[in-house]
CSV table of C-alpha atoms and ligand atoms in Angstrom, one decimal:
chain,number,residue,atom,x,y,z
A,1,MET,CA,8.9,16.7,-10.9
A,2,ARG,CA,6.3,16.2,-8.3
A,3,LEU,CA,8.4,14.3,-5.7
A,4,LYS,CA,11.8,15.7,-6.2
A,5,ASP,CA,14.2,14.4,-3.5
A,6,LYS,CA,11.4,13.1,-1.3
A,7,VAL,CA,12.2,9.9,0.5
A,8,ALA,CA,9.4,7.3,0.1
A,9,ILE,CA,9.0,3.9,1.7
A,10,ILE,CA,6.7,1.7,-0.3
A,11,THR,CA,5.7,-1.6,1.4
A,12,GLY,CA,5.0,-4.4,-1.0
A,13,GLY,CA,6.9,-2.5,-3.7
A,14,ALA,CA,8.5,-5.6,-5.2
A,15,GLN,CA,5.6,-6.3,-7.5
A,16,GLY,CA,2.1,-5.4,-8.6
A,17,ILE,CA,0.6,-2.1,-7.5
A,18,GLY,CA,3.6,-1.3,-5.2
A,19,PHE,CA,6.1,-1.8,-8.0
A,20,ALA,CA,4.0,0.5,-10.3
A,21,ALA,CA,4.2,3.0,-7.5
A,22,ALA,CA,7.9,2.6,-7.1
A,23,LYS,CA,8.3,3.3,-10.8
A,24,ARG,CA,6.0,6.2,-10.9
A,25,PHE,CA,7.4,7.9,-7.8
A,26,SER,CA,11.0,7.4,-9.2
A,27,GLU,CA,9.9,9.1,-12.5
A,28,GLU,CA,8.8,12.0,-10.3
A,29,GLY,CA,12.2,12.4,-8.6
A,30,ALA,CA,11.6,10.5,-5.4
A,31,ILE,CA,14.2,8.3,-3.6
A,32,VAL,CA,12.3,5.1,-3.2
A,33,VAL,CA,12.8,2.3,-0.7
A,34,ILE,CA,11.0,-0.9,-1.7
A,35,ALA,CA,10.2,-2.6,1.6
A,36,ASP,CA,9.1,-6.1,0.8
A,37,PHE,CA,9.0,-9.7,2.2
A,38,ASN,CA,10.0,-11.3,-1.1
A,39,GLU,CA,13.7,-11.0,-1.5
A,40,ALA,CA,14.1,-12.4,-5.1
A,41,GLN,CA,11.3,-10.2,-6.4
A,42,GLY,CA,12.5,-7.2,-4.5
A,43,ARG,CA,16.0,-7.5,-5.9
A,44,ASN,CA,14.6,-7.8,-9.5
A,45,ALA,CA,12.5,-4.7,-8.9
A,46,GLU,CA,15.4,-2.8,-7.6
A,47,SER,CA,17.7,-3.7,-10.5
A,48,GLU,CA,15.0,-3.1,-13.1
A,49,LEU,CA,14.3,0.4,-11.8
A,50,GLN,CA,18.0,1.2,-11.1
A,51,ASN,CA,18.8,0.2,-14.7
A,52,ALA,CA,16.2,2.8,-15.8
A,53,GLY,CA,18.1,5.4,-13.8
A,54,ALA,CA,15.9,5.5,-10.7
A,55,GLN,CA,17.2,6.1,-7.1
A,56,VAL,CA,15.7,2.9,-5.7
A,57,SER,CA,16.8,0.5,-3.0
A,58,PHE,CA,15.3,-2.7,-1.7
A,59,ILE,CA,15.2,-3.6,2.0
A,60,GLN,CA,13.8,-7.0,3.0
A,61,VAL,CA,11.2,-6.8,5.7
A,62,ASP,CA,8.2,-8.6,7.1
A,63,ILE,CA,5.9,-5.8,8.2
A,64,SER,CA,4.1,-8.1,10.6
A,65,ASN,CA,7.3,-8.2,12.7
A,66,ARG,CA,7.8,-5.0,14.7
A,67,GLU,CA,11.6,-5.5,15.2
A,68,GLN,CA,12.1,-5.8,11.4
A,69,VAL,CA,10.1,-2.7,10.8
A,70,ASP,CA,12.1,-0.7,13.3
A,71,ARG,CA,15.3,-2.0,11.6
A,72,LEU,CA,13.9,-0.9,8.2
A,73,VAL,CA,13.0,2.6,9.4
A,74,GLY,CA,16.4,2.9,11.3
A,75,LYS,CA,18.3,2.0,8.1
A,76,VAL,CA,16.3,4.5,5.9
A,77,ILE,CA,17.0,7.3,8.4
A,78,GLU,CA,20.6,6.4,8.7
A,79,THR,CA,21.0,6.3,4.9
A,80,PHE,CA,18.8,9.2,3.7
A,81,GLY,CA,18.2,11.2,6.9
A,82,LYS,CA,14.4,11.5,6.5
A,83,ILE,CA,11.2,9.8,5.5
A,84,ASP,CA,8.7,12.1,3.7
A,85,ILE,CA,6.3,9.5,2.4
A,86,LEU,CA,5.0,6.1,3.6
A,87,VAL,CA,2.9,4.0,1.3
A,88,ASN,CA,1.3,1.1,3.3
A,89,ASN,CA,0.6,-1.0,0.2
A,90,ALA,CA,1.7,-4.6,1.2
A,91,GLY,CA,-1.1,-7.0,1.6
A,92,ILE,CA,-2.1,-10.7,1.5
A,93,THR,CA,-5.2,-12.7,1.0
A,94,ARG,CA,-6.1,-16.1,2.6
A,95,ASP,CA,-9.7,-16.5,1.4
A,96,ALA,CA,-12.3,-18.9,2.8
A,97,MET,CA,-16.0,-18.9,3.7
A,98,LEU,CA,-16.5,-17.9,7.3
A,99,THR,CA,-17.4,-21.4,8.5
A,100,LYS,CA,-14.2,-22.8,6.8
A,101,MET,CA,-11.8,-20.1,7.7
A,102,SER,CA,-9.0,-21.3,10.0
A,103,GLU,CA,-7.9,-19.2,13.0
A,104,LYS,CA,-4.4,-19.1,11.3
A,105,ASP,CA,-5.7,-17.7,8.0
A,106,PHE,CA,-7.7,-15.1,9.9
A,107,GLN,CA,-4.7,-14.1,12.1
A,108,ASP,CA,-2.2,-14.1,9.3
A,109,VAL,CA,-4.2,-11.6,7.2
A,110,ILE,CA,-4.8,-9.4,10.3
A,111,GLN,CA,-1.1,-9.6,11.2
A,112,VAL,CA,0.1,-8.4,7.8
A,113,ASN,CA,-2.8,-6.2,6.5
A,114,LEU,CA,-3.7,-4.5,9.7
A,115,THR,CA,-0.9,-4.9,12.4
A,116,GLY,CA,1.8,-4.4,9.7
A,117,VAL,CA,0.3,-1.1,8.7
A,118,PHE,CA,0.2,-0.1,12.4
A,119,HIS,CA,3.8,-1.1,12.8
A,120,CYS,CA,5.1,0.9,9.8
A,121,THR,CA,3.1,4.0,10.5
A,122,GLN,CA,4.0,4.1,14.2
A,123,ALA,CA,7.7,3.6,13.4
A,124,VAL,CA,7.8,6.4,10.8
A,125,VAL,CA,5.6,9.0,12.4
A,126,PRO,CA,8.2,10.3,15.0
A,127,HIS,CA,10.6,11.0,12.2
A,128,MET,CA,7.9,12.8,10.2
A,129,VAL,CA,6.9,14.9,13.3
A,130,ALA,CA,10.6,15.8,13.9
A,131,ALA,CA,10.9,16.9,10.3
A,132,GLY,CA,7.6,18.9,10.5
A,133,GLY,CA,5.5,16.8,8.3
A,134,GLY,CA,5.0,13.8,5.9
A,135,LYS,CA,2.5,11.8,3.9
A,136,ILE,CA,0.9,8.5,4.9
A,137,ILE,CA,-1.0,6.6,2.3
A,138,SER,CA,-2.6,3.3,3.2
A,139,THR,CA,-4.3,0.8,0.9
A,140,SER,CA,-7.7,-0.4,1.7
A,141,SER,CA,-10.0,-2.3,-0.7
A,142,VAL,CA,-13.6,-2.2,-2.0
A,143,THR,CA,-13.9,-5.4,0.2
A,144,GLY,CA,-13.2,-3.3,3.3
A,145,VAL,CA,-16.1,-0.9,2.4
A,146,TYR,CA,-18.7,-3.3,0.9
A,147,GLY,CA,-17.6,-6.7,2.1
A,148,ASN,CA,-16.9,-9.7,-0.1
A,149,VAL,CA,-17.8,-13.4,0.0
A,150,GLY,CA,-14.9,-15.5,1.4
A,151,GLN,CA,-13.0,-12.5,2.8
A,152,THR,CA,-13.9,-12.1,6.4
A,153,ASN,CA,-10.2,-11.6,7.4
A,154,TYR,CA,-9.4,-9.3,4.5
A,155,ALA,CA,-12.5,-7.2,4.9
A,156,ALA,CA,-11.8,-6.8,8.6
A,157,ALA,CA,-8.3,-5.5,8.0
A,158,LYS,CA,-9.2,-3.3,5.0
A,159,ALA,CA,-12.1,-1.7,6.9
A,160,ALA,CA,-9.7,-1.1,9.8
A,161,ILE,CA,-7.3,0.8,7.4
A,162,ILE,CA,-10.1,3.4,6.9
A,163,GLY,CA,-10.7,3.8,10.6
A,164,MET,CA,-7.0,4.1,11.4
A,165,THR,CA,-6.5,6.6,8.5
A,166,LYS,CA,-9.2,8.9,9.8
A,167,THR,CA,-7.8,8.6,13.3
A,168,TRP,CA,-4.3,9.5,12.1
A,169,ALA,CA,-5.7,12.4,10.1
A,170,LYS,CA,-7.2,13.8,13.3
A,171,GLU,CA,-4.2,13.1,15.5
A,172,LEU,CA,-1.4,14.1,13.2
A,173,GLY,CA,-2.8,16.9,11.0
A,174,ARG,CA,-1.6,19.6,13.3
A,175,LYS,CA,1.9,18.1,13.0
A,176,GLY,CA,2.1,18.6,9.3
A,177,ILE,CA,1.2,15.0,8.5
A,178,ARG,CA,-1.5,14.0,6.0
A,179,ALA,CA,-3.0,10.5,6.2
A,180,ASN,CA,-5.2,9.2,3.4
A,181,ALA,CA,-6.5,5.9,2.2
A,182,VAL,CA,-6.8,4.6,-1.3
A,183,VAL,CA,-9.5,2.0,-2.1
A,184,PRO,CA,-8.6,0.0,-5.2
A,185,GLY,CA,-11.3,-1.9,-7.0
A,186,PHE,CA,-10.5,-5.1,-9.0
A,187,THR,CA,-6.9,-4.5,-10.3
A,188,GLU,CA,-5.0,-6.6,-12.8
A,189,MET,CA,-2.4,-8.3,-10.6
A,190,SER,CA,-1.4,-11.5,-9.0
A,191,MET,CA,-4.2,-11.2,-6.4
A,192,VAL,CA,-6.7,-11.6,-9.2
A,193,THR,CA,-4.9,-14.0,-11.5
A,194,THR,CA,-6.3,-17.0,-9.6
A,195,VAL,CA,-9.9,-15.9,-10.5
A,196,PRO,CA,-11.4,-17.8,-13.5
A,197,GLU,CA,-11.7,-15.9,-16.8
A,198,LYS,CA,-15.6,-16.2,-16.7
A,199,VAL,CA,-15.7,-14.4,-13.3
A,200,ILE,CA,-13.3,-11.7,-14.6
A,201,GLU,CA,-15.6,-11.0,-17.6
A,202,SER,CA,-18.7,-10.8,-15.3
A,203,ILE,CA,-16.8,-8.4,-13.0
A,204,LYS,CA,-15.8,-6.2,-16.0
A,205,SER,CA,-19.4,-6.0,-17.1
A,206,MET,CA,-20.4,-4.6,-13.6
A,207,ILE,CA,-17.8,-1.8,-13.8
A,208,PRO,CA,-19.1,1.4,-15.4
A,209,VAL,CA,-15.7,1.9,-17.2
A,210,GLN,CA,-15.9,-1.8,-18.4
A,211,ARG,CA,-12.3,-2.8,-17.5
A,212,LEU,CA,-10.2,-3.8,-14.5
A,213,GLY,CA,-7.9,-1.3,-12.9
A,214,LYS,CA,-4.3,-1.2,-13.9
A,215,PRO,CA,-1.6,-1.0,-11.3
A,216,GLU,CA,-0.7,2.4,-12.7
A,217,ASP,CA,-4.2,3.7,-12.0
A,218,ILE,CA,-3.7,3.0,-8.3
A,219,ALA,CA,0.0,4.3,-8.4
A,220,ASN,CA,-1.3,7.6,-9.8
A,221,ALA,CA,-3.6,8.0,-6.9
A,222,TYR,CA,-0.8,7.3,-4.5
A,223,LEU,CA,1.3,9.9,-6.4
A,224,PHE,CA,-1.3,12.6,-6.0
A,225,LEU,CA,-1.7,11.9,-2.3
A,226,ALA,CA,2.1,11.9,-1.8
A,227,SER,CA,2.6,15.2,-3.6
A,228,ASP,CA,2.4,18.8,-2.4
A,229,GLU,CA,-0.7,19.1,-4.5
A,230,ALA,CA,-2.5,17.1,-1.8
A,231,ASP,CA,-1.5,19.2,1.1
A,232,TYR,CA,-5.1,20.0,2.0
A,233,VAL,CA,-6.3,16.4,1.5
A,234,ASN,CA,-6.4,14.7,4.9
A,235,GLY,CA,-8.5,11.7,6.1
A,236,ALA,CA,-9.8,11.1,2.6
A,237,VAL,CA,-10.8,7.7,1.3
A,238,LEU,CA,-10.1,7.8,-2.4
A,239,HIS,CA,-11.9,5.1,-4.5
A,240,VAL,CA,-10.0,4.1,-7.6
A,241,ASP,CA,-12.4,1.4,-8.8
A,242,GLY,CA,-13.9,2.5,-12.1
A,243,GLY,CA,-17.1,3.3,-10.2
A,244,ILE,CA,-18.0,-0.3,-9.5
A,245,MET,CA,-19.5,0.7,-6.1
A,246,MET,CA,-21.0,4.1,-5.3
B,1,NAD,N1,-5.1,-6.3,-6.9
B,1,NAD,C1,-6.3,-6.0,-6.5
B,1,NAD,O1,-7.3,-6.2,-7.2
B,1,NAD,C2,-6.5,-5.2,-5.2
B,1,NAD,C3,-7.8,-4.7,-4.9
B,1,NAD,C4,-8.0,-4.0,-3.8
B,1,NAD,C5,-6.9,-3.8,-2.9
B,1,NAD,N2,-5.7,-4.3,-3.2
B,1,NAD,C6,-4.6,-4.0,-2.3
B,1,NAD,O2,-3.5,-3.3,-3.0
B,1,NAD,C7,-2.3,-3.7,-2.4
B,1,NAD,C8,-1.3,-4.3,-3.4
B,1,NAD,O3,-2.0,-5.4,-4.0
B,1,NAD,P1,-1.3,-6.2,-5.3
B,1,NAD,O4,-2.5,-6.7,-6.1
B,1,NAD,O5,-0.3,-5.3,-5.9
B,1,NAD,O6,-0.7,-7.4,-4.5
B,1,NAD,P2,0.6,-8.3,-4.8
B,1,NAD,O7,0.3,-9.6,-4.2
B,1,NAD,O8,0.9,-8.3,-6.3
B,1,NAD,O9,1.8,-7.6,-4.1
B,1,NAD,C9,1.8,-7.5,-2.7
B,1,NAD,C10,3.3,-7.4,-2.2
B,1,NAD,O10,3.3,-7.3,-0.8
B,1,NAD,C11,4.4,-8.1,-0.3
B,1,NAD,N3,4.1,-8.6,1.0
B,1,NAD,C12,3.2,-9.5,1.4
B,1,NAD,N4,3.3,-9.8,2.7
B,1,NAD,C13,4.3,-8.9,3.2
B,1,NAD,C14,4.9,-8.7,4.5
B,1,NAD,N5,4.5,-9.4,5.5
B,1,NAD,N6,5.9,-7.8,4.6
B,1,NAD,C15,6.3,-7.1,3.5
B,1,NAD,N7,5.8,-7.3,2.3
B,1,NAD,C16,4.8,-8.2,2.1
B,1,NAD,C17,4.5,-9.2,-1.3
B,1,NAD,O11,5.7,-9.9,-1.3
B,1,NAD,C18,4.2,-8.5,-2.7
B,1,NAD,O12,5.3,-8.0,-3.3
B,1,NAD,C19,-2.6,-4.7,-1.3
B,1,NAD,O13,-2.7,-4.1,0.0
B,1,NAD,C20,-4.0,-5.2,-1.7
B,1,NAD,O14,-4.7,-5.7,-0.6
B,1,NAD,C21,-5.4,-5.0,-4.3
């Protein structure tokens, strides 16, 4: 077991990639806290994984709200005594072309995808430092590296994840903490279900491996970066995108 008795917070773990990670981490012996905004989905995820024998609990949180994040971290410390792994996976989209993007849609995405990651990381790091180490994995996107039409807000936040990750790798490496980013490509989940079939087919044809990513593909990258096997990996930006952009 690669994560035996490690305590992991996975934001956005109620569905999609985060849920696949909660499942995968549990299979490897971790104690998983699903930290998600969506209570109904979070409870479903919790009971599905508990029924399969996993040590999983759901805590409702809006990561854009600092007080809620502090409460989440306090609860996890009170219950489990430590936090070994933080996966900053929660994210939203509010797409529009630049000239049509509302101030609210811009700020909402920044508040969740960027400020939310700052909140969670800043809240867990003192506990990791006190314990002598930890792993921080944050989810960027190919959009944050190469840009994408209609995603000014999302691209800004996802590019910032890479800058923050490299900064944390430099600031926290000597304290035993490893900070890395994962860059998913087009992955089969709710964020892409709104895309027309024709567009999906044309995206697939541009990917060297000729398929979309599966949530498990991304979860496996999180798992590697969360494990002891990645102790010398710090400040890395790991693309899991089938080679769509090189
Ligand atoms: N699916 C893709 O193609 C793709 C590609 C690149 C990057 N990503 C990134 O991967 C991550 C997961 O994506 P997904 O496709 O699984 O998304 P998803 O929409 O299926 O799941 C996101 C989860 O985050 C939760 N969430 C949203 N706002 C929150 C908040 N304020 N506080 C707490 N939880 C909140 C949602 O409730 C949901 O459970 C995101 O960061 C996304 O930007 C996804």
